[in-house]
Amino acid sequence: MHYDFLMKRMRPSLYSPEMAWLRQTLVGRRLELNLTQKMLAERMGVILSFIGKVETGERRLDIAEFVRYCQALELNPSLVLEEFCAKLEEQHPPMMM
């Protein structure tokens, strides 16, 4: 399989439905915990703009950041990732080889 094609399938757009779902999940949980963006940034030891950019879709999380973000929100990263993968599969069914 051609590398460029594979990368296009593997890297969802910042504004794809599954990425929107992830942002909504993270923001919703922050609000459930009655945390401001500033409070979450302090929990994570990051600057406030980092949280804002993640929540608006201007910035992606790498895997380590994703785990720390989930932990700061008292979420199980494995469960969030499992649900994200299900959303991704809904949008992009696996290719048959």
JSON list of C-alpha atoms in Angstrom, two decimals:
[
{"chain": "A", "resi": 1, "resn": "MET", "atom": "CA", "xyz": [0.00, 0.00, 0.00]},
{"chain": "A", "resi": 2, "resn": "HIS", "atom": "CA", "xyz": [1.31, 3.45, -0.86]},
{"chain": "A", "resi": 3, "resn": "TYR", "atom": "CA", "xyz": [2.58, 5.40, 2.18]},
{"chain": "A", "resi": 4, "resn": "ASP", "atom": "CA", "xyz": [0.82, 8.70, 1.32]},
{"chain": "A", "resi": 5, "resn": "PHE", "atom": "CA", "xyz": [-2.52, 6.96, 0.94]},
{"chain": "A", "resi": 6, "resn": "LEU", "atom": "CA", "xyz": [-2.04, 5.15, 4.25]},
{"chain": "A", "resi": 7, "resn": "MET", "atom": "CA", "xyz": [-1.12, 8.37, 6.07]},
{"chain": "A", "resi": 8, "resn": "LYS", "atom": "CA", "xyz": [-4.20, 10.16, 4.71]},
{"chain": "A", "resi": 9, "resn": "ARG", "atom": "CA", "xyz": [-6.38, 7.36, 6.07]},
{"chain": "A", "resi": 10, "resn": "MET", "atom": "CA", "xyz": [-4.60, 7.29, 9.43]},
{"chain": "A", "resi": 11, "resn": "ARG", "atom": "CA", "xyz": [-4.44, 11.00, 10.23]},
{"chain": "A", "resi": 12, "resn": "PRO", "atom": "CA", "xyz": [-7.96, 12.36, 10.66]},
{"chain": "A", "resi": 13, "resn": "SER", "atom": "CA", "xyz": [-8.55, 16.02, 10.02]},
{"chain": "A", "resi": 14, "resn": "LEU", "atom": "CA", "xyz": [-8.63, 18.29, 13.04]},
{"chain": "A", "resi": 15, "resn": "TYR", "atom": "CA", "xyz": [-12.23, 18.99, 12.08]},
{"chain": "A", "resi": 16, "resn": "SER", "atom": "CA", "xyz": [-13.36, 15.43, 11.30]},
{"chain": "A", "resi": 17, "resn": "PRO", "atom": "CA", "xyz": [-16.37, 14.04, 13.19]},
{"chain": "A", "resi": 18, "resn": "GLU", "atom": "CA", "xyz": [-14.19, 11.79, 15.36]},
{"chain": "A", "resi": 19, "resn": "MET", "atom": "CA", "xyz": [-11.86, 14.65, 16.31]},
{"chain": "A", "resi": 20, "resn": "ALA", "atom": "CA", "xyz": [-14.88, 16.82, 17.09]},
{"chain": "A", "resi": 21, "resn": "TRP", "atom": "CA", "xyz": [-16.18, 13.99, 19.29]},
{"chain": "A", "resi": 22, "resn": "LEU", "atom": "CA", "xyz": [-12.85, 13.83, 21.14]},
{"chain": "A", "resi": 23, "resn": "ARG", "atom": "CA", "xyz": [-12.82, 17.59, 21.76]},
{"chain": "A", "resi": 24, "resn": "GLN", "atom": "CA", "xyz": [-16.45, 17.51, 22.95]},
{"chain": "A", "resi": 25, "resn": "THR", "atom": "CA", "xyz": [-15.61, 14.62, 25.28]},
{"chain": "A", "resi": 26, "resn": "LEU", "atom": "CA", "xyz": [-12.66, 16.44, 26.81]},
{"chain": "A", "resi": 27, "resn": "VAL", "atom": "CA", "xyz": [-14.46, 19.77, 27.15]},
{"chain": "A", "resi": 28, "resn": "GLY", "atom": "CA", "xyz": [-17.58, 18.08, 28.53]},
{"chain": "A", "resi": 29, "resn": "ARG", "atom": "CA", "xyz": [-15.58, 16.26, 31.17]},
{"chain": "A", "resi": 30, "resn": "ARG", "atom": "CA", "xyz": [-13.75, 19.44, 32.16]},
{"chain": "A", "resi": 31, "resn": "LEU", "atom": "CA", "xyz": [-17.09, 21.15, 32.65]},
{"chain": "A", "resi": 32, "resn": "GLU", "atom": "CA", "xyz": [-18.47, 18.15, 34.61]},
{"chain": "A", "resi": 33, "resn": "LEU", "atom": "CA", "xyz": [-15.55, 18.55, 36.99]},
{"chain": "A", "resi": 34, "resn": "ASN", "atom": "CA", "xyz": [-16.25, 22.30, 37.26]},
{"chain": "A", "resi": 35, "resn": "LEU", "atom": "CA", "xyz": [-12.76, 23.11, 36.04]},
{"chain": "A", "resi": 36, "resn": "THR", "atom": "CA", "xyz": [-11.87, 26.22, 34.13]},
{"chain": "A", "resi": 37, "resn": "GLN", "atom": "CA", "xyz": [-9.32, 26.00, 31.35]},
{"chain": "A", "resi": 38, "resn": "LYS", "atom": "CA", "xyz": [-6.87, 27.71, 33.70]},
{"chain": "A", "resi": 39, "resn": "MET", "atom": "CA", "xyz": [-7.47, 25.12, 36.43]},
{"chain": "A", "resi": 40, "resn": "LEU", "atom": "CA", "xyz": [-6.93, 22.28, 33.97]},
{"chain": "A", "resi": 41, "resn": "ALA", "atom": "CA", "xyz": [-3.76, 23.91, 32.68]},
{"chain": "A", "resi": 42, "resn": "GLU", "atom": "CA", "xyz": [-2.48, 24.14, 36.26]},
{"chain": "A", "resi": 43, "resn": "ARG", "atom": "CA", "xyz": [-3.31, 20.46, 36.88]},
{"chain": "A", "resi": 44, "resn": "MET", "atom": "CA", "xyz": [-1.38, 19.51, 33.78]},
{"chain": "A", "resi": 45, "resn": "GLY", "atom": "CA", "xyz": [1.50, 21.94, 34.26]},
{"chain": "A", "resi": 46, "resn": "VAL", "atom": "CA", "xyz": [0.95, 23.58, 30.86]},
{"chain": "A", "resi": 47, "resn": "ILE", "atom": "CA", "xyz": [0.19, 27.11, 29.73]},
{"chain": "A", "resi": 48, "resn": "LEU", "atom": "CA", "xyz": [-3.44, 28.17, 29.40]},
{"chain": "A", "resi": 49, "resn": "SER", "atom": "CA", "xyz": [-3.26, 28.61, 25.62]},
{"chain": "A", "resi": 50, "resn": "PHE", "atom": "CA", "xyz": [-2.43, 24.90, 25.26]},
{"chain": "A", "resi": 51, "resn": "ILE", "atom": "CA", "xyz": [-5.84, 23.97, 26.67]},
{"chain": "A", "resi": 52, "resn": "GLY", "atom": "CA", "xyz": [-7.62, 26.57, 24.54]},
{"chain": "A", "resi": 53, "resn": "LYS", "atom": "CA", "xyz": [-5.94, 25.38, 21.36]},
{"chain": "A", "resi": 54, "resn": "VAL", "atom": "CA", "xyz": [-6.77, 21.74, 22.07]},
{"chain": "A", "resi": 55, "resn": "GLU", "atom": "CA", "xyz": [-10.40, 22.59, 22.84]},
{"chain": "A", "resi": 56, "resn": "THR", "atom": "CA", "xyz": [-10.86, 24.69, 19.69]},
{"chain": "A", "resi": 57, "resn": "GLY", "atom": "CA", "xyz": [-9.12, 22.19, 17.44]},
{"chain": "A", "resi": 58, "resn": "GLU", "atom": "CA", "xyz": [-6.13, 24.38, 16.66]},
{"chain": "A", "resi": 59, "resn": "ARG", "atom": "CA", "xyz": [-3.79, 21.80, 18.18]},
{"chain": "A", "resi": 60, "resn": "ARG", "atom": "CA", "xyz": [-3.57, 18.01, 18.26]},
{"chain": "A", "resi": 61, "resn": "LEU", "atom": "CA", "xyz": [-2.46, 15.99, 21.24]},
{"chain": "A", "resi": 62, "resn": "ASP", "atom": "CA", "xyz": [0.38, 13.53, 20.90]},
{"chain": "A", "resi": 63, "resn": "ILE", "atom": "CA", "xyz": [-0.10, 10.21, 22.70]},
{"chain": "A", "resi": 64, "resn": "ALA", "atom": "CA", "xyz": [1.70, 11.25, 25.90]},
{"chain": "A", "resi": 65, "resn": "GLU", "atom": "CA", "xyz": [-0.25, 14.53, 26.04]},
{"chain": "A", "resi": 66, "resn": "PHE", "atom": "CA", "xyz": [-3.50, 12.62, 25.42]},
{"chain": "A", "resi": 67, "resn": "VAL", "atom": "CA", "xyz": [-2.79, 10.31, 28.37]},
{"chain": "A", "resi": 68, "resn": "ARG", "atom": "CA", "xyz": [-1.89, 13.22, 30.67]},
{"chain": "A", "resi": 69, "resn": "TYR", "atom": "CA", "xyz": [-4.95, 15.17, 29.50]},
{"chain": "A", "resi": 70, "resn": "CYS", "atom": "CA", "xyz": [-7.23, 12.23, 30.27]},
{"chain": "A", "resi": 71, "resn": "GLN", "atom": "CA", "xyz": [-5.61, 11.65, 33.64]},
{"chain": "A", "resi": 72, "resn": "ALA", "atom": "CA", "xyz": [-6.03, 15.32, 34.56]},
{"chain": "A", "resi": 73, "resn": "LEU", "atom": "CA", "xyz": [-9.73, 14.93, 33.71]},
{"chain": "A", "resi": 74, "resn": "GLU", "atom": "CA", "xyz": [-9.98, 11.69, 35.71]},
{"chain": "A", "resi": 75, "resn": "LEU", "atom": "CA", "xyz": [-10.73, 9.73, 32.54]},
{"chain": "A", "resi": 76, "resn": "ASN", "atom": "CA", "xyz": [-9.35, 6.33, 31.62]},
{"chain": "A", "resi": 77, "resn": "PRO", "atom": "CA", "xyz": [-7.29, 7.01, 28.47]},
{"chain": "A", "resi": 78, "resn": "SER", "atom": "CA", "xyz": [-7.75, 3.42, 27.26]},
{"chain": "A", "resi": 79, "resn": "LEU", "atom": "CA", "xyz": [-11.53, 3.72, 27.35]},
{"chain": "A", "resi": 80, "resn": "VAL", "atom": "CA", "xyz": [-11.50, 7.10, 25.61]},
{"chain": "A", "resi": 81, "resn": "LEU", "atom": "CA", "xyz": [-9.18, 5.73, 22.93]},
{"chain": "A", "resi": 82, "resn": "GLU", "atom": "CA", "xyz": [-11.37, 2.65, 22.47]},
{"chain": "A", "resi": 83, "resn": "GLU", "atom": "CA", "xyz": [-14.42, 4.83, 21.89]},
{"chain": "A", "resi": 84, "resn": "PHE", "atom": "CA", "xyz": [-12.43, 7.13, 19.58]},
{"chain": "A", "resi": 85, "resn": "CYS", "atom": "CA", "xyz": [-11.37, 4.13, 17.50]},
{"chain": "A", "resi": 86, "resn": "ALA", "atom": "CA", "xyz": [-15.00, 3.02, 17.23]},
{"chain": "A", "resi": 87, "resn": "LYS", "atom": "CA", "xyz": [-15.95, 6.51, 15.99]},
{"chain": "A", "resi": 88, "resn": "LEU", "atom": "CA", "xyz": [-13.05, 6.43, 13.53]},
{"chain": "A", "resi": 89, "resn": "GLU", "atom": "CA", "xyz": [-14.16, 3.05, 12.18]},
{"chain": "A", "resi": 90, "resn": "GLU", "atom": "CA", "xyz": [-17.71, 4.36, 11.73]},
{"chain": "A", "resi": 91, "resn": "GLN", "atom": "CA", "xyz": [-16.34, 7.12, 9.50]},
{"chain": "A", "resi": 92, "resn": "HIS", "atom": "CA", "xyz": [-13.64, 5.05, 7.79]},
{"chain": "A", "resi": 93, "resn": "PRO", "atom": "CA", "xyz": [-14.33, 1.29, 7.76]},
{"chain": "A", "resi": 94, "resn": "PRO", "atom": "CA", "xyz": [-11.17, -0.84, 7.73]},
{"chain": "A", "resi": 95, "resn": "MET", "atom": "CA", "xyz": [-9.80, -1.67, 4.30]},
{"chain": "A", "resi": 96, "resn": "MET", "atom": "CA", "xyz": [-9.77, -5.25, 3.16]},
{"chain": "A", "resi": 97, "resn": "MET", "atom": "CA", "xyz": [-6.38, -6.50, 2.00]}
]
